[in-house]
XYZ file of C-alpha atoms in Angstrom:
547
model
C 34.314 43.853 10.617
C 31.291 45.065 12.924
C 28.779 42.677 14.772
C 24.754 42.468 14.373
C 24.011 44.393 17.441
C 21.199 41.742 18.360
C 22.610 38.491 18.127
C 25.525 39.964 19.885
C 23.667 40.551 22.716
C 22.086 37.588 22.694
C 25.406 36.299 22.554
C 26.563 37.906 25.691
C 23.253 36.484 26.964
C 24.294 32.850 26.250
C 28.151 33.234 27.264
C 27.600 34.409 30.983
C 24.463 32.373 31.442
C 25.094 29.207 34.041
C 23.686 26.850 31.367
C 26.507 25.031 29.591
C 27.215 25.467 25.966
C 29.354 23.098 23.712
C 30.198 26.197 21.783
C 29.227 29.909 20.963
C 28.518 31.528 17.541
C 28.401 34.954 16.717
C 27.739 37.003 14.034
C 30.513 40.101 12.903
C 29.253 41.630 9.976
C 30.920 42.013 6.740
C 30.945 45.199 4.044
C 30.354 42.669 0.652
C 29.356 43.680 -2.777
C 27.236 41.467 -4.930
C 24.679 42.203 -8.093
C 21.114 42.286 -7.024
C 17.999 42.408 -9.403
C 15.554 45.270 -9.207
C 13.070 43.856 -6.950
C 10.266 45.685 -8.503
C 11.068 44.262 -12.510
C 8.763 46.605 -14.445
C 11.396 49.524 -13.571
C 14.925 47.327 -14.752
C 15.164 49.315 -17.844
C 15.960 52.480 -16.160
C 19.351 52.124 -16.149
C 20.961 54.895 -14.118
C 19.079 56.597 -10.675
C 20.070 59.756 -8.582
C 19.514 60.628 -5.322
C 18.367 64.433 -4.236
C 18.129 65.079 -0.633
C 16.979 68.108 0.273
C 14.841 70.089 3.397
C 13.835 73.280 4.598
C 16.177 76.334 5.152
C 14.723 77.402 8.323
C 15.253 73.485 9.144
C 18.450 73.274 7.854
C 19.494 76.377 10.255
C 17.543 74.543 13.071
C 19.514 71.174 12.667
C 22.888 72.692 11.731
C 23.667 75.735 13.055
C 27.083 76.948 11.444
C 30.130 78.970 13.138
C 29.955 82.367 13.357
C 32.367 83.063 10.075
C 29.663 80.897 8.071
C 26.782 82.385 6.526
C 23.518 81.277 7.669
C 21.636 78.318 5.671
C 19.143 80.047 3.449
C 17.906 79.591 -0.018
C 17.571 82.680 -2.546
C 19.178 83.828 -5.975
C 22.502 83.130 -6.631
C 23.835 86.556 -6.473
C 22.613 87.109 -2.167
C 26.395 87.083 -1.530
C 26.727 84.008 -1.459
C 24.255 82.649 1.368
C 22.564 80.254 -1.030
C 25.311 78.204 -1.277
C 25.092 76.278 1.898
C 22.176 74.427 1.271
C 23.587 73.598 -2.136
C 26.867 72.271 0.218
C 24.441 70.494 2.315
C 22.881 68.796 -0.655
C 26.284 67.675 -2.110
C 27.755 66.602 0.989
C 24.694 64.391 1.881
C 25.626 62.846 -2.158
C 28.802 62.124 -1.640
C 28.380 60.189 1.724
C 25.983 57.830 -0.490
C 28.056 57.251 -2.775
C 31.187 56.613 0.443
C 28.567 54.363 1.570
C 28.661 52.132 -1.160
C 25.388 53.300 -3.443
C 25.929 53.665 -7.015
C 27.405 57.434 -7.830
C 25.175 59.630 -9.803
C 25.571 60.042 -13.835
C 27.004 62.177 -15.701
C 24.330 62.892 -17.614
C 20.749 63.243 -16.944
C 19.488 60.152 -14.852
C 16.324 57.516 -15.983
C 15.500 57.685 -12.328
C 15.038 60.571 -9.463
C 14.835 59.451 -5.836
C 14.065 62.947 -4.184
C 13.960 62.884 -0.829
C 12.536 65.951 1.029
C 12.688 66.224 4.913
C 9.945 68.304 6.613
C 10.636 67.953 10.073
C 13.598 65.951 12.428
C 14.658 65.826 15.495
C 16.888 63.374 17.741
C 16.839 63.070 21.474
C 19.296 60.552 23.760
C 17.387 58.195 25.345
C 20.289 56.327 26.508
C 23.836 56.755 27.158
C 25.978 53.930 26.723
C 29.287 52.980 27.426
C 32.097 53.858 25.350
C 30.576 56.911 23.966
C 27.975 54.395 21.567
C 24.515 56.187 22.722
C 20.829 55.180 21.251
C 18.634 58.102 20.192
C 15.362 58.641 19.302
C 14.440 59.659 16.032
C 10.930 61.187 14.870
C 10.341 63.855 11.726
C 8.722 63.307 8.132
C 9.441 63.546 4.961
C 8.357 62.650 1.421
C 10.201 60.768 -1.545
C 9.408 60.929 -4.873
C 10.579 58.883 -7.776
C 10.491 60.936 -10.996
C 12.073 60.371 -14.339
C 14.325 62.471 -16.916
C 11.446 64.283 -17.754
C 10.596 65.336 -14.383
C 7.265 63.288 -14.074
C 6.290 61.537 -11.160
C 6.534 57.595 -11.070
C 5.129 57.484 -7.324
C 4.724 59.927 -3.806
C 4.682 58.901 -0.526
C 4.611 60.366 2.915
C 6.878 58.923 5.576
C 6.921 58.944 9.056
C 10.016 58.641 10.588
C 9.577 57.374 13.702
C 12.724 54.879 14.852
C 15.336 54.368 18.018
C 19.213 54.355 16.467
C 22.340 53.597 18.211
C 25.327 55.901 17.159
C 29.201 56.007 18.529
C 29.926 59.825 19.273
C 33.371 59.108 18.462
C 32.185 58.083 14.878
C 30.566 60.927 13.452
C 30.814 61.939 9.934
C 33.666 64.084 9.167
C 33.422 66.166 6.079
C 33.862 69.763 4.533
C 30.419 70.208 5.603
C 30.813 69.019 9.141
C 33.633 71.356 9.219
C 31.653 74.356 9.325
C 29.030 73.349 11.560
C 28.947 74.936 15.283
C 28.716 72.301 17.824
C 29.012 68.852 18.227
C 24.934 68.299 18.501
C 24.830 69.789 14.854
C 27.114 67.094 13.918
C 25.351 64.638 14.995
C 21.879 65.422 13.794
C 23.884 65.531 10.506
C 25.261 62.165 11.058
C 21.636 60.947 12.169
C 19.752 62.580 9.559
C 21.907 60.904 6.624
C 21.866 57.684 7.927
C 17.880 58.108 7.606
C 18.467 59.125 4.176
C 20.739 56.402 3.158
C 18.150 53.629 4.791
C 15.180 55.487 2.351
C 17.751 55.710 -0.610
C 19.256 52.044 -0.104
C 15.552 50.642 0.085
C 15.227 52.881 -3.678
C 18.262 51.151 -5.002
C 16.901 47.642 -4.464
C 13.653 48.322 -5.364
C 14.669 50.120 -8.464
C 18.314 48.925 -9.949
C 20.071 45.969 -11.198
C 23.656 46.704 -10.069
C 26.203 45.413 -8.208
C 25.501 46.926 -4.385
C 27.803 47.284 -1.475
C 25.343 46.080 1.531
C 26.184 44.591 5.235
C 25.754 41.143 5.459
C 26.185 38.556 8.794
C 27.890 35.549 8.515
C 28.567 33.013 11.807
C 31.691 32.449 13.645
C 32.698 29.827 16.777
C 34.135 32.170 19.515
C 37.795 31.602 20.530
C 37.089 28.109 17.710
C 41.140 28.311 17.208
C 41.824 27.114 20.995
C 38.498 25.359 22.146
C 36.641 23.983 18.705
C 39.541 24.082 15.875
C 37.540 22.086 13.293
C 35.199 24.957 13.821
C 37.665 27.111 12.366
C 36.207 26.370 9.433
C 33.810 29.376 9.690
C 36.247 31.808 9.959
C 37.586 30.750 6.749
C 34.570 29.995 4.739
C 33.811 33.767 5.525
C 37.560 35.191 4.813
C 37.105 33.247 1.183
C 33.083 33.861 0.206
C 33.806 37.503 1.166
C 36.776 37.917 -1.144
C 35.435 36.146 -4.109
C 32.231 38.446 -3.683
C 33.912 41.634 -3.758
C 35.549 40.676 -6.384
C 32.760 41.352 -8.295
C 33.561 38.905 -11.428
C 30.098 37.331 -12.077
C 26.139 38.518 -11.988
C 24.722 35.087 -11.971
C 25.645 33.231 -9.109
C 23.512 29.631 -9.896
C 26.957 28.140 -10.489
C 29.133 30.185 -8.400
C 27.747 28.905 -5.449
C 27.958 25.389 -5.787
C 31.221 24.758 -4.501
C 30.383 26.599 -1.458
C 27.157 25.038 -1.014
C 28.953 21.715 -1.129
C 31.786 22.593 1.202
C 28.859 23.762 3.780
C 26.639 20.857 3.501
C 29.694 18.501 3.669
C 31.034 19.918 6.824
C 27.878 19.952 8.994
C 26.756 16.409 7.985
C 29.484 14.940 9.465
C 30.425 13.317 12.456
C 31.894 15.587 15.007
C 34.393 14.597 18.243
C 32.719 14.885 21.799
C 32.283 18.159 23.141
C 30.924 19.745 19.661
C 27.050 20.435 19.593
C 25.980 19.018 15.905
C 22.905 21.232 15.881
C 24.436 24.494 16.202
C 26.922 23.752 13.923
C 23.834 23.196 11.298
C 22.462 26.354 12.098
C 25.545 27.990 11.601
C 25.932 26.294 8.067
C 21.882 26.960 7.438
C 22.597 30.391 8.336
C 25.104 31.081 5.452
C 23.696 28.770 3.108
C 20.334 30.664 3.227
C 22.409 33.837 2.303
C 23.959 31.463 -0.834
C 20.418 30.424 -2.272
C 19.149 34.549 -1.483
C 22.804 35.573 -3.834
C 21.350 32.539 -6.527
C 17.612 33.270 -6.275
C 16.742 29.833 -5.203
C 13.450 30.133 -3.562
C 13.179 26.383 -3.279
C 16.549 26.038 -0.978
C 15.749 29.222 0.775
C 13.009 28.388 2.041
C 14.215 24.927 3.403
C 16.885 26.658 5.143
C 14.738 29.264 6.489
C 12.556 26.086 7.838
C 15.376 24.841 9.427
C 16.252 27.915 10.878
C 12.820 28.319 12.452
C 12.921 25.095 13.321
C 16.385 24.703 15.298
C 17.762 28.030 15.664
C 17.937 30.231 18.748
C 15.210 31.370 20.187
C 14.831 34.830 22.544
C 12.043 36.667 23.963
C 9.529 35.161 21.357
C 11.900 35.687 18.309
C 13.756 33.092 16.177
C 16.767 35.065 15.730
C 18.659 33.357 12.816
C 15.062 32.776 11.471
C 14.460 36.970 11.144
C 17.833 37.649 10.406
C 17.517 35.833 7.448
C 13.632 35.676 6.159
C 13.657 39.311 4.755
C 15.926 37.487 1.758
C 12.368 35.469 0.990
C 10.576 38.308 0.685
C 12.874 40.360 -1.272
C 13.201 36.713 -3.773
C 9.528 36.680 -3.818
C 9.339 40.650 -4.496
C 11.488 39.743 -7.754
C 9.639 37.103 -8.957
C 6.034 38.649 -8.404
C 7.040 41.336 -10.513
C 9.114 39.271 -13.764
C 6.209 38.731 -15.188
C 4.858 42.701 -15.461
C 5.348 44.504 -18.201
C 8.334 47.054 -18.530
C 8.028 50.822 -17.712
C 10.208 51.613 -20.206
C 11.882 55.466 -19.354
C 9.726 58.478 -19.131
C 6.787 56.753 -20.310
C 4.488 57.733 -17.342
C 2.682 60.515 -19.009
C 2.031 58.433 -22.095
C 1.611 60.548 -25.390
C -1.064 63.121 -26.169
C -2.367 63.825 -29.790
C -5.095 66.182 -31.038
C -7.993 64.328 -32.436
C -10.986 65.464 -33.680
C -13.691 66.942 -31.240
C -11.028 66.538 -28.324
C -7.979 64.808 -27.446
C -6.399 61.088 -27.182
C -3.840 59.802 -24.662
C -1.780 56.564 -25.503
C 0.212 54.569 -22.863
C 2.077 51.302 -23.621
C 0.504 48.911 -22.426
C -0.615 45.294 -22.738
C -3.962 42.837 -22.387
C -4.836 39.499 -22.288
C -7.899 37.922 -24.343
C -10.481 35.760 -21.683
C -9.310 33.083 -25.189
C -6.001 33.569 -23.975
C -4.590 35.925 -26.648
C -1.729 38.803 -25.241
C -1.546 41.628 -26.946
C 1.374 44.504 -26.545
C 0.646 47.607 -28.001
C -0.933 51.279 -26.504
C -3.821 51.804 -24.443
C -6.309 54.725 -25.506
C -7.942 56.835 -23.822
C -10.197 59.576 -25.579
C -11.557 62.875 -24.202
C -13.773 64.551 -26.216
C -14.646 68.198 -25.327
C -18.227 68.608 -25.217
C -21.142 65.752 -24.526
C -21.320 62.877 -26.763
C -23.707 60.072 -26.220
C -22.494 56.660 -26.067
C -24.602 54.044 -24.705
C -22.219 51.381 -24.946
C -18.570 53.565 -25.131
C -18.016 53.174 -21.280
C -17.691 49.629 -21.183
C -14.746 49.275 -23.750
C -11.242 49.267 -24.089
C -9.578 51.113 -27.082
C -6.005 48.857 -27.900
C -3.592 49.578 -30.545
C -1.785 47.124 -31.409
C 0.360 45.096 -34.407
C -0.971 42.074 -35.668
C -0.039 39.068 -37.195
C 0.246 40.510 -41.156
C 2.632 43.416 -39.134
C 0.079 46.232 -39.180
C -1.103 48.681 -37.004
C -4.680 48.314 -35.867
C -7.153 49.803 -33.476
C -9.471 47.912 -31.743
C -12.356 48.322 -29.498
C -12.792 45.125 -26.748
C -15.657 44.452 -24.374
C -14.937 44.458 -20.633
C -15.966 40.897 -20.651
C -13.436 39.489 -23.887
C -10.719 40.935 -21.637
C -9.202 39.070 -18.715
C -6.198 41.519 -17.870
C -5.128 44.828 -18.599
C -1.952 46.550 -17.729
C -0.765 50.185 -18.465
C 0.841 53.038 -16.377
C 2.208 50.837 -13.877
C -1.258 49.564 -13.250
C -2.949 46.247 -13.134
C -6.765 45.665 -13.982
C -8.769 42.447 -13.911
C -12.508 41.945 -15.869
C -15.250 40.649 -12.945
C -18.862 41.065 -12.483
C -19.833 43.653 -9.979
C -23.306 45.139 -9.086
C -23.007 48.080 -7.456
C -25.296 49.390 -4.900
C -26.758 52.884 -4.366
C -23.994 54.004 -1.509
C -21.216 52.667 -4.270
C -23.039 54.328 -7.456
C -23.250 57.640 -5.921
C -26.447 58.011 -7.923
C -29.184 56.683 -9.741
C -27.568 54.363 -12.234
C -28.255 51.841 -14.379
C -25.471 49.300 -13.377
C -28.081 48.972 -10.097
C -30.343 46.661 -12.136
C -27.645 44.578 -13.021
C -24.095 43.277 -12.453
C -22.128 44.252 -15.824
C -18.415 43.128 -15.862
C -16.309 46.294 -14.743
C -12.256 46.990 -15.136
C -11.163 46.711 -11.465
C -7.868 47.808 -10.419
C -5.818 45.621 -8.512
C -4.270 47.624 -5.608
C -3.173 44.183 -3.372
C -2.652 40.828 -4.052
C -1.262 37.861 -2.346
C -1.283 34.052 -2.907
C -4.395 34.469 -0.188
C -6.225 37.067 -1.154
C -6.698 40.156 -3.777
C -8.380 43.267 -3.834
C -10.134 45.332 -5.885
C -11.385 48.859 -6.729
C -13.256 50.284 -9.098
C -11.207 53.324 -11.083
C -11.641 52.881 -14.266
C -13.157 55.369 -16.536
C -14.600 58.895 -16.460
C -17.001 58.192 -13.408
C -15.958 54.890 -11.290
C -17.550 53.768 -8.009
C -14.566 53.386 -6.540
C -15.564 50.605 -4.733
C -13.407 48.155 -2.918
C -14.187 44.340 -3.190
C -11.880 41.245 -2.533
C -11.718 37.278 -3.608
C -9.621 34.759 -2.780
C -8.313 32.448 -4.921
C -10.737 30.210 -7.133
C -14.028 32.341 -5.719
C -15.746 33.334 -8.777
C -18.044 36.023 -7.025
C -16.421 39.305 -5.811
C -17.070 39.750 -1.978
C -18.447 43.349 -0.507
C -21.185 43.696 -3.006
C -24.851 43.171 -2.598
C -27.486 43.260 0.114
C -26.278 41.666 2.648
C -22.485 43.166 2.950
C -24.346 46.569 2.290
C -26.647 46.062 5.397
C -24.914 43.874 7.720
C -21.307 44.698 7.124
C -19.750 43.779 10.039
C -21.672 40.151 10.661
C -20.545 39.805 6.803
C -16.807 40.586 7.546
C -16.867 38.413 10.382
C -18.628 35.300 8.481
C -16.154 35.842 5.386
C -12.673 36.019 7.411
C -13.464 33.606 9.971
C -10.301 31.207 8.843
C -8.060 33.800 10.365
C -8.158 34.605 14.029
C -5.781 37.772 13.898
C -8.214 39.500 11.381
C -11.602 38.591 13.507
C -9.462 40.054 16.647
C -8.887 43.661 15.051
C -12.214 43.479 13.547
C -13.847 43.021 17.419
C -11.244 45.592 19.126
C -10.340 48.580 17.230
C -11.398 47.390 13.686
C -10.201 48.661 10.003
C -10.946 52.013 8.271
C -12.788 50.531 5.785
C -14.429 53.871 4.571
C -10.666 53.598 2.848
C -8.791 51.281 0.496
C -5.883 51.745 3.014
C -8.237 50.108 5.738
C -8.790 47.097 3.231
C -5.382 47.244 2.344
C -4.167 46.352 5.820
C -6.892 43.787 6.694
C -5.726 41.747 2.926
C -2.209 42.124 4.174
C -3.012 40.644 8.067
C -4.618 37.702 6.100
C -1.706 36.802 3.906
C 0.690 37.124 6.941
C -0.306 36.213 9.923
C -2.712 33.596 8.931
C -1.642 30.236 7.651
């Protein structure tokens, strides 16, 4: 049993402050398996994932410099005498301390999922020296992940920064056949740094990715010293001992049910009436605490999110921060993650790349897919593209979709539909949406047409929230790629036209004036909005810091 380094110390805080307290709860920590959805559904049907670390050789000899009997880190053929093989034992070792640390082991045969994870640069520096040999360093390097399925294509890339301050006990480092070899005890603990960074990217992989049972740290409360000074407090202590066991027991993957006994023990206990001495309110923030983990385990938004309110509401509060309250919300988020993404089609394994047939005059690429009608029709079936080799004139051809799909009678058909009969379509792991759009000059890159008029246009949806989505234009052989937003019920695309192409700013300004953290940045430093990444983060400062 550990303890959640910050409510400890917030504990300590409390417990030799001057201001009386009916009673103290903390929060040890608990190793607890329980099965998790994949928060990001359209990837559940890959059913088995790996994890491949790997870095640089001249990094690797950097980081962990071995004893002089060892051969130096280096990569090459496997008959150099041998000197290939440590990276191949770094590699491995880094694997099995995953799996140690509770993620699921790799299988046997060639996995639906890849999670390569390549570091290009680290490096760890104390900052502090505590007591008892537990020291906080600072960590800085990057790296980029992959995710890549059993036919070595690329699901998505990313560039990391890694840029974080972590607290480590010397007298803790990991101890393997690896470690054995390595020179000094700074070696060691770059190791011991480095796969903890690692684990964090390739735990985040496993929840976004996996349904599985997963081994993960949890905090539950307890009444200090609640045997001698609060015993009906005691109840924590065994509440935890029991909802512990029974989790790691690991006998059920639906836990609506399960947790109704619990959740009526909990809510039983804290609306009572307690004898003098015992503070009622913390006693209901220690039973909100836990049951917001019980609704999180059942996927009961509804509950959650009253205990999280309750939390907010009532529990401690430090420095700005409602502890209990941000211990707790990123289970909302992660619930909400699940649900955003049920409704998405499946990426069924190694269907990125789609299929690619011969046709005449050039070549055709199908990806499953589906669409939805503007009448309100779905359809499941493949999404065409066509590339013909040569010119061909088609006044019309740019502003269809080619679907294949099986109708009602059971037969195969291919079918040509107007940007403007289609509402949504989905393929590739993408999401696009029908709307009217006029583009001006700067957006057309040229003399075009579409400057006349506003056509409708297959936008892709790169960010949505219940406030707010946005747009940009990829579709086809030559999009705009320009960005434009709505929020919800706004039948007219903002960032278009006259106005927003000439007065930009006053435009911005005028259309986010509801939030004050948005018209802030937009005075003082501003967004990159030469980049969807700039309108990216201004959508995302609107759906979360502005009610």
């Amino acid at each position: 049993m550990k303890w959640s380094y910050t409510l400890l110390f917030v504990v300590l805080c409390l417990f030799i402050s001057s201001i009386s307290y009916s009673q103290t709860v903390q929060y040890p920590e608990f190793s607890v398996s329980f099965y998790r959805y994949a928060q990001d559904q359209r990837y559940s049907d890959h059913k088995s994932i790996m994890y491949l670390p790997d870095l640089d050789a001249s990094l690797a000899n950097s980081l962990f410099p071995m004893k002089a009997s060892r051969n130096p880190i280096k990569k090459g053929k496997e008959n150099d005498g041998g000197q290939a093989t440590n990276v191949d034992s770094f590699r491995m070792s880094i694997a099995r301390e995953l799996v140690k640390a509770g993620l699921v082991s790799p299988p046997d045969s060639v996995p639906d999922l890849a999670y390569v994870i390549i570091v290009n640069s680290f490096s760890s520096s104390l900052i502090n020296a505590g007591s008892f040999g537990n020291n906080t360093y600072s960590l800085s390097g990057k790296a980029r992940v992959a995710v890549v399925n059993g036919k070595k294509e690329v699901y998505t890339l990313k560039d990391i920064d890694i840029s974080e301050q972590m607290q480590q006990d010397v007298g803790k480092l990991i101890k393997n056949s690896f470690t054995e070899d390595l020179a000094n005890q700074q070696a060691n603990m770059n190791y011991t740094l480095l796969f903890r960074v690692i684990q964090r990217l390739a735990t985040r992989a496993e929840d976004t990715y996996m349904n599985s049972f997963k081994t993960r740290t949890i905090t539950l409360p307890s009444v200090y010293r609640a045997q001698k000074k609060y015993p009906e407090l005691v109840f924590f202590d065994s509440l935890n001992s029991r909802l512990v066991a029974d989790l790691n027991k690991k006998s059920v993957t639906d836990y609506g049910a399960w947790i109704k006994p619990y959740e009526t023990e909990i809510t039983g206990f804290i609306g009572k009436e307690f004898p003098k001495g015992y503070d009622p309110k913390d006693i209901k923030v220690a039973g909100n605490y836990t049951l917001a983990f019980l609704y999180y385990l059942a996927y009961d938004t509804v509950k959650l999110r009253q205990s999280l309110d309750f939390l907010y509401e009532n529990g401690t509060k430090f420095l700005g921060t409602r502890l209990e309250y941000s211990d707790r919300k990123p289970f909302q988020v992660e619930a909400n993650a699940y649900y955003a993404s049920l409704g998405a089609p499946k990426i069924r394994p190694d269907s990125t790349s789609g299929d690619i047939t011969s046709v005449f005059g050039g070549t055709e690429k199908s990806n499953d897919g589906w669409l939805v009608l503007e009448k309100g029709d779905t359809l499941r079936g493949k999404h065409i593209i066509r590339k013909y080799n040569g010119t061909m004139i088609d006044l019309d051809g740019s502003n269809k979709i080619i679907f294949e799909y099986t109708n009602e009678k059971g037969k195969t058909v291919r079918k040509n539909f107007k940007f403007g009969d289609v509402k949504t379509l989905c393929f590739n792991q993408r999401v696009f949406e029908s709307h009217k759009f006029k583009p001006n000059m700067a957006q057309a890159g040229a003399l075009n047409m579409d400057l006349l008029r506003a056509r409708d246009y297959m936008l892709e949806v790169i960010y949505t929230s219940g406030k707010i989505k946005v747009y940009k234009d990829t579709y086809g052989e030559e999009p705009t790629n320009a960005v434009l937003f709505a929020r919800p019920g706004e039948s007219e695309l903002a960032n278009q036209g006259k106005d927003w192409n000439k007065k930009k700013d006053e435009m911005m300004k005028e259309y986010f004036k509801d939030c004050p953290t948005v018209i802030a940045t937009l005075d003082k430093t501003g967004y990159d909005l030469k980049s969807e990444k700039g309108y990216v983060k201004l959508a995302d400062d609107y759906s979360t810091a502005c009610k």
